[in-house]
Amino acid sequence: MGRHNQSVTQRKKPKHAKKTLWRICGYLPKYWHMILISVFCTAFMTFGTIYATRLIGVAIDDYIITLDFRGLAKVCIVLLVVYISSSVFTWLQSYLMLWMGQDITANIRKELFRKFQVLPLSYYTHTTNGELMSRVTNDVDNISTMLNSAVSQVLQSILTVIGTLAVMLYLSVPMTIAVVAVIPIMLVLVGMITKRSRIYFREKQKTLGDLNGYIEEVISGQKVVKVFCREEAETEAFSKWNDALRRVGVRSEVFAGIIGPLMTMLNNITYGIVVIVGGMMMVLGIGQISLGIISNFIIYSKQFIRPFNELANQMNAILSAVAGAERVFEILDAEEEPRDDTDAMELSAMKGDVTLSDVSFSYDEGDTTLHHINLSVKAGQTVALVGPTGAGKTTIINLLSRFYDIDSGKITIDGMDIQKIKRSSIRSALGIVLQDTYLFTDTIRENIRYGRLDATDEEIEEAAKLSNAHEFIKHLPEGYDTVLSDGGGNLSQGQRQMLSIARAILANPSVLVLDEATSSVDTRTELHIQEGMENLMQGRTNFVIAHRLSTIRNADLIAVIDHGEIVERGSHDELMAQKGFYYNLYTNQIGNQSID
Ligand code: ADP
């Protein structure tokens, strides 16, 4: 069972915890006033609770025993005020922290999304979409949990421990020692359990990651699963993962579940110790112990012990947030598409002369993809790039669009070096029609409008007519308002291509790059697409990654590429006469229908 995704769990622990934590703190100064109010609220409610507890002791000793109801009523009113204001402050501080946490994480998400737009395409070929998405959602969520609650709870825990300890020491040192004595025992026991349960939790996370990876694969590969009739086998394999997750899930939860009862037990033991030690001291008249003090100690011991257990939980939340933040910062720090030179120019009206002189390029160092390419195309001409798969045709297009920058040589548009032209300017002058275009989950109208956002509905229809898409759109029940789903999954390949042609017509680029469809569509649709393409190509400089004969025949120039070099060039007739590489490709294709 080799196919599963382990990346989810591989890096739960942060590598540079301190540095990352410090960087998260960098987001805080902007919210200093909220933090200040929040710290004040936390301090108030923590000390308020400790004070109220003490008041109960005083009430027992001074008013209940003496049956002083007036005094008791006074204490009750004070208690009520403290409790009510504590709740208000609790609410206020959690509101402020939530607001801050959500605001910071919304900003981080925005930063990430902006970053996605400026990362070079090569970044996406090295990272899976799932991984990137999980960083924007899961990891950012973890940061938000930490900012929302963990930090204020840690503060509250620390203040509670200090406050209760101080009051207990003030009331009775021997009894405080009796309470504190339980702490080491508790820490050792809880430490042992959490260590074990952490192993089980990690195992559970890993199994969950495997299961998720498996589900993702089977869902995306449903077509293949069905075609090979592997439904039952896959379900059986899934059951194995599912069972493993159930087993490890039970084990981890059951183990972690021991902590709760253990804490209760320790609390009860502490009560016993407090009552016995306190009672003995009271009876023997040691240290002026009263009934009120004993009851105070019962409550304080509970308040004192709880934070130790909670701190462990909060530390976990903080650690996973820091680990998440590390992954988020990794994206934010990734190298962006290099910025345009400061003196980069805007292209205004473009004629469309394109020249590649002695262009060499490699995706990965040491492995040259294109070797010394020379190609010159005049405005309005059509050049066909022909060659076997992997020859380097798409790479030429990638360089023209400046998705990648060349290693040596020069590419010019209208005589201007494209390195000196703004990327946005090049890309808006360049239209690209890919075989498999991406359509967004939106109406057909808006999908076509993606070519030029300020196009009117009439212009959109006009473009659709020229691309021959109008015919099929008209027959859809909702016409141009049909919502496309799943990247246009509810359209046929041919229809998707016509929409992408319409998009390009609307964008009206001077230089056009066409990646002709290799997959077979029916002859009628093919004719329609061809006609749309011809409409689109008129009056522009066209680069066609050609798979079909018709375009090649009419092209002004055919460049035959093999292993990253132009091995032959000329018109169809010239190349046929040479009886070389192209001739072989062409004659082979007669039976195959496609050159690629
Ligand atoms: P064609 O379009 O002619 O089929 P390509 O230009 O896509 O060929 O590919 C040319 C060579 O570059 C191939 O060997 C391919 O493996 C390699 N290649 C393509 N894209 C990348 C990439 N993003 N990173 C590394 N190598 C790539």
Coordinates of C-alpha atoms and ligand atoms in Angstrom, one line a residue:
M1 CA 0.0 0.0 0.0
G2 CA 2.4 2.6 -1.2
R3 CA 0.2 5.5 -2.1
H4 CA -0.6 7.7 0.8
N5 CA 0.1 11.2 1.9
Q6 CA 2.2 11.6 5.0
S7 CA 2.9 15.3 4.8
V8 CA 0.0 16.1 7.1
T9 CA 1.8 14.7 10.1
Q10 CA 5.4 14.7 9.3
R11 CA 6.1 18.1 10.7
K12 CA 3.9 18.6 13.8
K13 CA 6.8 19.9 15.8
P14 CA 8.2 23.4 15.1
K15 CA 11.8 23.6 14.0
H16 CA 12.5 27.2 15.1
A17 CA 9.9 27.6 17.8
K18 CA 11.4 30.7 19.3
K19 CA 12.0 32.6 16.1
T20 CA 8.5 31.7 14.8
L21 CA 6.9 32.7 18.1
W22 CA 8.7 36.0 18.0
R23 CA 7.5 36.6 14.5
I24 CA 3.9 35.9 15.5
C25 CA 4.4 38.5 18.2
G26 CA 5.3 40.9 15.4
Y27 CA 1.6 41.0 14.6
L28 CA 0.6 42.1 18.1
P29 CA 1.8 45.7 18.6
K30 CA -0.9 47.0 16.4
Y31 CA -3.5 45.7 18.9
W32 CA -1.7 47.0 22.1
H33 CA -4.7 48.7 23.5
M34 CA -6.8 45.5 23.2
I35 CA -4.1 43.5 24.7
L36 CA -3.8 45.9 27.6
I37 CA -7.5 45.9 28.3
S38 CA -7.5 42.1 28.0
V39 CA -4.6 41.7 30.5
F40 CA -6.4 44.0 32.9
C41 CA -9.6 41.9 32.5
T42 CA -7.8 38.7 33.0
A43 CA -6.0 40.0 36.1
F44 CA -9.3 41.3 37.5
M45 CA -11.2 38.1 37.1
T46 CA -8.4 36.0 38.4
F47 CA -7.8 38.0 41.5
G48 CA -11.6 38.7 41.8
T49 CA -12.2 34.9 42.0
I50 CA -9.4 34.5 44.6
Y51 CA -10.8 37.4 46.6
A52 CA -14.3 36.1 46.4
T53 CA -13.2 32.7 47.7
R54 CA -11.5 34.3 50.6
L55 CA -14.7 36.3 51.3
I56 CA -16.6 33.0 51.7
G57 CA -14.1 31.9 54.4
V58 CA -14.6 35.2 56.1
A59 CA -18.3 34.9 55.9
I60 CA -18.2 31.5 57.5
D61 CA -16.0 32.6 60.4
D62 CA -17.4 36.0 61.1
Y63 CA -21.0 35.9 60.1
I64 CA -22.4 32.4 59.7
I65 CA -20.9 31.1 63.0
T66 CA -22.0 34.2 64.8
L67 CA -25.4 34.3 62.9
D68 CA -24.7 37.9 61.8
F69 CA -27.2 38.0 58.9
R70 CA -26.6 41.7 58.2
G71 CA -22.9 41.1 57.8
L72 CA -23.7 38.0 55.7
A73 CA -26.0 40.0 53.4
K74 CA -23.2 42.5 52.9
V75 CA -20.7 39.8 51.9
C76 CA -23.3 38.3 49.6
I77 CA -23.8 41.6 47.8
V78 CA -20.0 42.1 47.4
L79 CA -19.7 38.5 46.1
L80 CA -22.5 39.2 43.6
V81 CA -20.8 42.3 42.4
V82 CA -17.4 40.5 42.1
Y83 CA -19.0 37.5 40.3
I84 CA -21.0 39.7 37.9
S85 CA -18.2 42.0 37.0
S86 CA -15.9 39.0 36.6
S87 CA -18.2 37.5 34.1
V88 CA -18.5 40.8 32.2
F89 CA -14.7 41.1 32.2
T90 CA -14.3 37.5 31.1
W91 CA -16.7 38.1 28.2
L92 CA -14.9 41.4 27.3
Q93 CA -11.5 39.8 27.3
S94 CA -12.5 36.8 25.2
Y95 CA -14.3 39.2 22.8
L96 CA -11.2 41.3 22.4
M97 CA -8.9 38.3 22.0
L98 CA -11.3 36.7 19.5
W99 CA -11.5 39.9 17.5
M100 CA -7.7 40.3 17.5
G101 CA -7.1 36.6 16.7
Q102 CA -9.6 36.7 13.8
D103 CA -8.2 40.0 12.5
I104 CA -4.7 38.7 12.5
T105 CA -5.5 35.5 10.9
A106 CA -7.7 37.2 8.2
N107 CA -4.6 39.3 7.5
I108 CA -2.4 36.3 7.3
R109 CA -4.8 34.6 4.9
K110 CA -4.8 37.8 2.8
E111 CA -1.0 37.9 2.8
L112 CA -1.0 34.2 1.8
F113 CA -3.5 34.7 -1.0
R114 CA -1.6 37.7 -2.3
K115 CA 1.6 35.6 -2.2
F116 CA -0.1 32.9 -4.2
Q117 CA -0.6 35.5 -7.0
V118 CA 3.1 36.5 -7.1
L119 CA 4.7 33.2 -6.7
P120 CA 6.4 31.9 -9.8
L121 CA 4.6 29.0 -11.6
S122 CA 7.6 26.8 -10.8
Y123 CA 6.5 27.0 -7.1
Y124 CA 3.3 25.2 -7.9
T125 CA 4.9 22.4 -9.8
H126 CA 6.9 21.6 -6.6
T127 CA 4.1 21.8 -4.1
T128 CA 0.8 20.0 -4.1
N129 CA -2.4 22.0 -4.1
G130 CA -3.7 20.1 -1.1
E131 CA -0.6 21.0 0.9
L132 CA -1.0 24.7 0.1
M133 CA -4.7 24.7 0.9
S134 CA -4.1 23.0 4.2
R135 CA -1.7 25.8 5.1
V136 CA -4.3 28.5 4.4
T137 CA -7.0 26.6 6.3
N138 CA -5.7 24.3 9.0
D139 CA -2.4 26.0 9.9
V140 CA -3.9 29.4 10.0
D141 CA -6.8 28.0 12.1
N142 CA -4.2 26.7 14.6
I143 CA -2.6 30.2 14.9
S144 CA -6.1 31.7 15.4
T145 CA -6.8 29.2 18.2
M146 CA -3.6 30.1 19.9
L147 CA -4.3 33.9 19.7
N148 CA -7.9 33.5 20.7
S149 CA -7.6 31.5 23.8
A150 CA -4.3 29.8 24.6
V151 CA -2.4 33.0 25.4
S152 CA -5.0 34.5 27.7
Q153 CA -5.5 31.1 29.4
V154 CA -1.8 30.7 30.0
L155 CA -1.8 34.2 31.6
Q156 CA -4.8 33.3 33.7
S157 CA -3.2 30.0 34.8
I158 CA 0.0 31.7 35.8
L159 CA -1.8 34.5 37.7
T160 CA -4.1 32.0 39.4
V161 CA -1.2 29.9 40.6
I162 CA 0.7 32.9 42.0
G163 CA -2.5 34.5 43.5
T164 CA -3.8 31.3 45.2
L165 CA -0.3 30.4 46.4
A166 CA 0.2 33.8 48.0
V167 CA -3.2 33.7 49.8
M168 CA -2.7 30.2 51.0
L169 CA 0.7 31.0 52.4
Y170 CA -0.8 34.0 54.1
L171 CA -3.5 31.9 55.6
S172 CA -1.4 28.9 56.7
V173 CA 2.0 27.8 55.7
P174 CA 1.7 24.1 56.9
M175 CA -1.6 23.6 55.1
T176 CA -0.1 25.2 52.0
I177 CA 2.7 22.7 52.1
A178 CA 0.1 19.9 52.4
V179 CA -1.6 21.1 49.3
V180 CA 1.6 21.8 47.3
A181 CA 3.0 18.3 48.2
V182 CA 0.4 16.8 45.8
I183 CA 1.8 18.8 42.8
P184 CA 4.9 16.7 42.2
I185 CA 3.0 13.5 42.4
M186 CA 0.4 14.9 39.9
L187 CA 3.1 16.2 37.6
V188 CA 4.8 12.9 37.4
L189 CA 1.6 10.9 36.8
V190 CA 0.2 13.4 34.3
G191 CA 3.6 13.6 32.6
M192 CA 3.7 9.8 32.2
I193 CA 0.3 9.6 30.8
T194 CA 0.7 12.5 28.4
K195 CA 3.9 11.1 27.1
R196 CA 2.3 7.9 26.3
S197 CA -0.9 9.4 24.9
R198 CA 1.1 11.8 22.8
I199 CA 2.6 8.8 21.1
Y200 CA -0.9 7.4 20.4
F201 CA -2.1 10.8 19.2
R202 CA 0.8 11.1 16.8
E203 CA 0.0 7.6 15.5
K204 CA -3.6 8.6 15.2
Q205 CA -2.7 11.8 13.2
K206 CA -0.5 9.8 11.0
T207 CA -3.2 7.2 10.3
L208 CA -5.7 10.0 9.7
G209 CA -3.3 11.6 7.2
D210 CA -2.9 8.3 5.4
L211 CA -6.6 7.8 5.4
N212 CA -7.2 11.3 4.0
G213 CA -4.6 10.8 1.3
Y214 CA -6.2 7.6 0.4
I215 CA -9.7 9.1 0.2
E216 CA -8.5 12.0 -1.8
E217 CA -6.8 9.7 -4.4
V218 CA -9.8 7.4 -4.7
I219 CA -12.2 10.3 -5.2
S220 CA -10.0 12.1 -7.7
G221 CA -9.4 8.8 -9.5
Q222 CA -13.0 7.6 -9.5
K223 CA -13.0 7.3 -13.2
V224 CA -10.0 5.0 -13.2
V225 CA -11.4 3.0 -10.3
K226 CA -14.6 2.5 -12.2
V227 CA -13.0 1.7 -15.5
F228 CA -10.8 -1.0 -13.9
C229 CA -13.7 -2.3 -11.7
R230 CA -11.7 -1.8 -8.6
E231 CA -14.6 -0.5 -6.5
E232 CA -14.7 -3.5 -4.2
A233 CA -11.0 -3.8 -3.8
E234 CA -10.7 -0.1 -3.0
T235 CA -13.5 -0.3 -0.4
E236 CA -11.8 -3.3 1.2
A237 CA -8.5 -1.4 1.3
F238 CA -10.3 1.6 2.8
S239 CA -11.8 -0.6 5.5
K240 CA -8.3 -1.6 6.6
W241 CA -7.2 2.1 7.0
N242 CA -10.5 2.8 8.6
D243 CA -10.1 0.0 11.1
A244 CA -6.6 1.1 11.9
L245 CA -7.8 4.6 12.6
R246 CA -10.6 3.2 14.8
R247 CA -8.1 1.1 16.9
V248 CA -5.6 3.9 17.3
G249 CA -8.4 6.4 17.9
V250 CA -9.8 4.4 20.8
R251 CA -6.4 3.8 22.3
S252 CA -5.4 7.5 22.2
E253 CA -8.7 8.8 23.6
V254 CA -8.9 6.1 26.3
F255 CA -5.4 6.9 27.4
A256 CA -5.9 10.6 27.4
G257 CA -9.2 10.1 29.2
I258 CA -7.4 8.8 32.2
I259 CA -6.2 12.3 33.1
G260 CA -9.7 13.6 34.0
P261 CA -10.6 10.9 36.6
L262 CA -7.0 11.0 37.9
M263 CA -7.2 14.7 38.5
T264 CA -10.5 14.3 40.3
M265 CA -9.0 11.6 42.4
L266 CA -6.0 13.8 43.3
N267 CA -8.3 16.7 44.0
N268 CA -10.3 14.5 46.4
I269 CA -7.2 13.3 48.1
T270 CA -6.2 16.9 48.5
Y271 CA -9.6 17.7 50.1
G272 CA -9.0 14.8 52.5
I273 CA -5.5 16.0 53.4
V274 CA -6.7 19.6 53.8
V275 CA -9.7 18.6 56.0
I276 CA -7.6 16.2 58.1
V277 CA -4.6 18.5 58.5
G278 CA -6.7 21.6 58.9
G279 CA -9.2 19.8 61.3
M280 CA -6.3 18.5 63.4
M281 CA -4.7 21.9 63.6
M282 CA -8.0 23.5 64.5
V283 CA -8.7 21.1 67.2
L284 CA -5.2 21.2 68.6
G285 CA -5.2 25.0 68.3
I286 CA -2.2 25.2 66.0
G287 CA -1.8 28.2 63.7
Q288 CA -5.3 29.7 64.3
I289 CA -7.1 27.5 61.8
S290 CA -10.8 28.2 61.5
L291 CA -13.6 26.5 59.7
G292 CA -13.6 29.3 57.1
I293 CA -9.9 28.8 56.4
I294 CA -10.4 25.1 56.0
S295 CA -13.2 25.6 53.5
N296 CA -11.1 28.2 51.7
F297 CA -8.3 25.7 51.4
I298 CA -10.6 23.2 49.8
I299 CA -11.5 25.6 47.1
Y300 CA -8.0 27.1 46.7
S301 CA -6.4 23.7 46.4
K302 CA -8.7 23.0 43.4
Q303 CA -8.0 26.4 41.9
F304 CA -4.3 25.9 42.4
I305 CA -4.0 22.4 40.9
R306 CA -6.1 22.9 37.8
P307 CA -3.8 25.3 35.9
F308 CA -0.9 22.8 36.0
N309 CA -3.0 20.4 34.0
E310 CA -4.4 23.1 31.7
L311 CA -0.9 24.5 31.0
A312 CA 0.0 21.2 29.5
N313 CA -3.0 21.4 27.1
Q314 CA -2.3 24.9 26.2
M315 CA 1.3 24.2 25.5
N316 CA 0.2 21.6 23.0
A317 CA -2.1 24.2 21.3
I318 CA 0.7 26.7 21.2
L319 CA 3.2 24.2 19.8
S320 CA 0.9 23.1 17.0
A321 CA 0.1 26.8 16.3
V322 CA 3.8 27.5 16.1
A323 CA 4.4 24.5 13.8
G324 CA 1.5 25.8 11.6
A325 CA 2.9 29.3 11.6
E326 CA 6.2 28.0 10.5
R327 CA 4.6 26.4 7.5
V328 CA 2.7 29.6 6.8
F329 CA 5.8 31.7 7.0
E330 CA 7.6 29.3 4.7
I331 CA 5.2 30.3 2.0
L332 CA 5.3 34.0 2.8
D333 CA 9.1 33.9 2.6
A334 CA 9.2 31.9 -0.6
E335 CA 10.9 33.6 -3.5
E336 CA 8.5 35.6 -5.6
E337 CA 8.4 36.0 -9.3
P338 CA 11.2 38.6 -9.7
R339 CA 9.8 42.1 -9.8
D340 CA 9.9 44.1 -13.0
D341 CA 12.9 46.3 -13.4
T342 CA 12.2 49.7 -12.1
D343 CA 12.7 51.1 -15.5
A344 CA 10.5 48.4 -17.1
M345 CA 8.3 49.8 -19.8
E346 CA 4.6 49.6 -20.5
L347 CA 3.7 48.4 -24.0
S348 CA 1.1 50.5 -25.6
A349 CA 0.0 49.6 -29.1
M350 CA 1.8 46.5 -30.1
K351 CA 2.4 45.4 -33.7
G352 CA 3.4 41.9 -32.9
D353 CA 6.9 41.3 -34.4
V354 CA 8.4 38.6 -32.2
T355 CA 12.1 37.5 -32.3
L356 CA 13.9 34.8 -30.3
S357 CA 17.7 35.2 -30.8
D358 CA 20.0 32.5 -29.5
V359 CA 17.7 31.6 -26.6
S360 CA 18.8 28.9 -24.2
F361 CA 16.9 27.9 -21.1
S362 CA 16.8 25.2 -18.4
Y363 CA 14.2 24.5 -15.8
D364 CA 16.7 22.8 -13.5
E365 CA 20.3 23.8 -13.5
G366 CA 22.5 21.6 -15.6
D367 CA 19.7 20.1 -17.7
T368 CA 19.2 22.4 -20.6
T369 CA 15.7 22.3 -22.1
L370 CA 16.2 24.7 -25.0
H371 CA 19.4 25.1 -27.0
H372 CA 20.2 28.3 -29.0
I373 CA 16.7 28.9 -30.4
N374 CA 16.5 31.4 -33.2
L375 CA 13.1 32.3 -34.5
S376 CA 11.7 35.5 -36.1
V377 CA 8.0 36.1 -36.7
K378 CA 6.6 39.2 -38.4
A379 CA 3.4 40.8 -37.2
G380 CA 0.4 39.0 -38.6
Q381 CA 2.3 35.8 -39.4
T382 CA 1.5 32.4 -38.2
V383 CA 4.3 30.1 -37.0
A384 CA 3.6 26.5 -36.2
L385 CA 5.8 24.7 -33.6
V386 CA 5.9 21.1 -34.4
G387 CA 7.8 18.2 -32.7
P388 CA 7.4 15.2 -30.5
T389 CA 6.1 15.4 -26.9
G390 CA 8.8 16.8 -24.6
A391 CA 10.6 18.6 -27.4
G392 CA 10.2 22.0 -25.8
K393 CA 7.3 23.6 -27.6
T394 CA 5.4 24.6 -24.4
T395 CA 8.7 25.8 -22.9
I396 CA 9.0 28.4 -25.8
I397 CA 5.5 29.7 -24.9
N398 CA 6.4 29.8 -21.2
L399 CA 9.4 32.0 -22.0
L400 CA 7.4 34.2 -24.3
S401 CA 4.8 34.8 -21.5
R402 CA 7.7 35.3 -19.1
F403 CA 6.4 32.6 -16.8
Y404 CA 10.1 31.7 -16.7
D405 CA 13.1 33.9 -17.6
I406 CA 15.6 32.9 -20.2
D407 CA 19.2 31.9 -19.3
S408 CA 20.9 33.5 -22.3
G409 CA 19.9 35.1 -25.6
K410 CA 17.2 37.6 -26.1
I411 CA 13.5 37.6 -26.9
T412 CA 12.1 40.8 -28.4
I413 CA 8.6 42.0 -29.2
D414 CA 8.5 44.9 -31.7
G415 CA 12.2 45.1 -31.3
M416 CA 12.0 45.6 -27.5
D417 CA 13.7 43.2 -25.1
I418 CA 10.9 41.5 -23.1
Q419 CA 13.1 41.6 -20.0
K420 CA 12.6 45.4 -20.2
I421 CA 8.8 45.3 -20.6
K422 CA 6.5 45.0 -17.7
R423 CA 5.2 41.4 -17.2
S424 CA 1.6 42.6 -17.0
S425 CA 2.1 44.5 -20.2
I426 CA 3.4 41.4 -22.0
R427 CA 0.7 39.2 -20.7
S428 CA -2.1 41.5 -21.6
A429 CA -0.7 41.8 -25.2
L430 CA -0.4 38.0 -25.3
G431 CA -3.4 35.7 -25.6
I432 CA -3.1 32.1 -24.7
V433 CA -5.6 29.4 -25.7
L434 CA -4.7 26.2 -24.0
Q435 CA -6.0 22.7 -24.8
D436 CA -7.5 22.4 -21.4
T437 CA -8.5 25.7 -20.3
Y438 CA -9.5 26.5 -16.7
L439 CA -13.1 27.6 -16.3
F440 CA -14.2 29.1 -13.0
T441 CA -17.4 28.2 -11.0
D442 CA -19.4 31.0 -12.4
T443 CA -21.8 31.7 -15.3
I444 CA -20.7 31.2 -18.9
R445 CA -21.0 34.9 -19.4
E446 CA -18.6 35.8 -16.6
N447 CA -16.2 33.1 -17.7
I448 CA -15.9 34.7 -21.1
R449 CA -15.7 38.1 -19.5
Y450 CA -12.5 36.9 -17.8
G451 CA -10.8 37.8 -21.0
R452 CA -11.6 41.5 -20.5
L453 CA -13.4 42.6 -17.4
D454 CA -15.0 45.7 -18.8
A455 CA -16.6 43.9 -21.8
T456 CA -20.3 44.5 -22.3
D457 CA -22.8 41.7 -22.6
E458 CA -23.1 42.4 -26.3
E459 CA -19.3 42.2 -26.8
I460 CA -19.4 38.9 -25.0
E461 CA -22.1 37.5 -27.3
E462 CA -20.2 38.8 -30.3
A463 CA -17.0 37.0 -29.1
A464 CA -19.0 33.8 -28.5
K465 CA -20.5 34.0 -32.0
L466 CA -17.0 34.4 -33.6
S467 CA -15.7 31.4 -31.6
N468 CA -18.8 29.4 -32.6
A469 CA -19.7 28.9 -28.9
H470 CA -22.9 30.9 -29.3
E471 CA -24.7 28.0 -30.9
F472 CA -24.3 25.6 -28.0
I473 CA -24.7 28.3 -25.3
K474 CA -28.1 29.2 -26.8
H475 CA -29.3 25.7 -26.5
L476 CA -28.5 25.5 -22.8
P477 CA -31.6 26.0 -20.6
E478 CA -30.1 29.0 -18.9
G479 CA -28.0 30.2 -21.9
Y480 CA -25.2 32.6 -20.9
D481 CA -26.3 32.4 -17.3
T482 CA -25.6 28.7 -17.0
V483 CA -23.3 28.2 -14.1
L484 CA -20.3 26.1 -14.8
S485 CA -19.2 23.7 -12.0
D486 CA -16.0 21.8 -11.3
G487 CA -13.8 23.7 -13.7
G488 CA -16.3 23.3 -16.5
G489 CA -16.8 19.6 -15.9
N490 CA -20.4 19.9 -17.1
L491 CA -19.2 20.9 -20.6
S492 CA -17.6 18.8 -23.3
Q493 CA -13.9 19.3 -24.1
G494 CA -14.8 20.9 -27.4
Q495 CA -17.3 23.3 -25.8
R496 CA -14.7 24.3 -23.2
Q497 CA -12.2 25.0 -25.9
M498 CA -14.7 27.2 -27.8
L499 CA -15.3 29.2 -24.6
S500 CA -11.6 29.7 -24.2
I501 CA -11.4 30.9 -27.8
A502 CA -14.2 33.4 -27.0
R503 CA -12.3 34.6 -24.0
A504 CA -9.2 35.2 -26.2
I505 CA -11.2 37.0 -28.9
L506 CA -12.6 39.3 -26.2
A507 CA -9.1 40.0 -24.8
N508 CA -8.0 40.9 -28.4
P509 CA -4.3 40.2 -28.0
S510 CA -1.7 41.1 -30.7
V511 CA 0.2 37.9 -30.2
L512 CA -1.7 34.7 -29.9
V513 CA -0.5 31.4 -28.6
L514 CA -2.7 28.4 -29.5
D515 CA -2.3 25.0 -28.1
E516 CA -4.4 22.9 -30.4
A517 CA -6.5 20.1 -28.9
T518 CA -5.0 16.7 -29.3
S519 CA -8.0 14.9 -27.9
S520 CA -10.4 13.9 -30.5
V521 CA -13.7 15.7 -30.8
D522 CA -16.3 14.8 -33.4
T523 CA -15.7 16.2 -36.9
R524 CA -18.5 18.7 -36.7
T525 CA -17.2 20.2 -33.5
E526 CA -13.7 20.1 -34.8
L527 CA -14.8 22.1 -37.8
H528 CA -16.6 24.6 -35.5
I529 CA -13.5 25.0 -33.3
Q530 CA -11.3 25.3 -36.4
E531 CA -13.5 28.1 -37.7
G532 CA -13.5 29.8 -34.3
M533 CA -9.7 29.6 -34.2
E534 CA -9.4 31.0 -37.7
N535 CA -11.6 34.0 -36.7
L536 CA -9.4 34.4 -33.6
M537 CA -6.1 34.2 -35.5
Q538 CA -7.0 36.8 -38.1
G539 CA -4.8 39.9 -38.0
R540 CA -2.6 38.6 -35.2
T541 CA 0.9 37.1 -34.8
N542 CA 0.2 33.5 -34.0
F543 CA 2.2 30.8 -32.4
V544 CA 0.5 27.5 -32.9
I545 CA 1.6 24.3 -31.1
A546 CA 0.3 22.3 -33.9
H547 CA -1.0 18.8 -33.8
R548 CA -3.2 18.8 -36.8
L549 CA -2.3 19.2 -40.5
S550 CA -4.6 22.0 -41.5
T551 CA -2.9 24.7 -39.5
I552 CA 0.5 23.5 -40.4
R553 CA -0.3 23.7 -44.1
N554 CA -1.4 27.3 -43.9
A555 CA 1.3 28.5 -41.5
D556 CA 3.9 31.0 -42.8
L557 CA 6.6 29.2 -41.0
I558 CA 6.9 25.8 -39.5
A559 CA 9.6 25.3 -36.9
V560 CA 10.3 21.7 -36.2
I561 CA 11.7 21.2 -32.7
D562 CA 13.4 18.1 -31.3
H563 CA 15.2 17.8 -28.0
G564 CA 15.1 21.5 -27.5
E565 CA 16.5 22.5 -30.8
I566 CA 15.0 23.8 -34.0
V567 CA 16.0 21.0 -36.4
E568 CA 14.2 22.2 -39.5
R569 CA 12.2 25.3 -40.6
G570 CA 10.3 26.3 -43.7
S571 CA 6.9 26.1 -45.2
H572 CA 5.0 22.8 -45.4
D573 CA 5.9 22.3 -49.0
E574 CA 9.6 23.1 -48.5
L575 CA 9.8 20.8 -45.5
M576 CA 8.1 18.0 -47.4
A577 CA 10.5 18.4 -50.2
Q578 CA 13.5 18.1 -47.8
K579 CA 12.2 14.6 -46.8
G580 CA 13.7 15.0 -43.3
F581 CA 12.3 15.0 -39.8
Y582 CA 9.1 16.8 -40.7
Y583 CA 8.5 14.6 -43.7
N584 CA 8.7 11.6 -41.4
L585 CA 6.4 13.1 -38.8
Y586 CA 4.0 14.0 -41.5
T587 CA 3.9 10.7 -43.2
N588 CA 3.7 8.9 -39.9
Q589 CA 0.7 11.0 -39.0
I590 CA -1.3 10.2 -42.0
G591 CA -2.4 7.0 -40.3
N592 CA -2.4 8.6 -36.8
Q593 CA -4.3 11.8 -37.2
S594 CA -2.0 13.6 -34.8
I595 CA 1.6 14.6 -34.9
D596 CA 2.2 14.8 -31.2
Ligands
ADP1 P1 6.4 19.9 -25.4 O1 5.5 21.1 -25.2 O2 7.1 20.0 -26.6 O3 5.7 18.6 -25.2 P2 7.7 20.9 -23.0 O4 8.2 22.2 -23.4 O5 6.5 20.8 -22.1 O6 7.5 19.9 -24.3 O7 8.9 20.1 -22.2 C1 10.2 20.2 -22.6 C2 11.1 19.5 -21.5 O8 11.1 20.3 -20.4 C3 10.5 18.1 -21.2 O9 11.6 17.2 -21.0 C4 9.9 18.3 -19.8 O10 10.0 17.2 -19.0 C5 10.6 19.5 -19.3 N1 9.8 20.3 -18.4 C6 8.6 20.9 -18.8 N2 8.1 21.6 -17.8 C7 9.0 21.6 -16.7 C8 9.0 22.1 -15.4 N3 8.0 22.9 -15.0 N4 10.1 21.8 -14.7 C9 11.1 21.0 -15.1 N5 11.1 20.5 -16.3 C10 10.0 20.7 -17.2

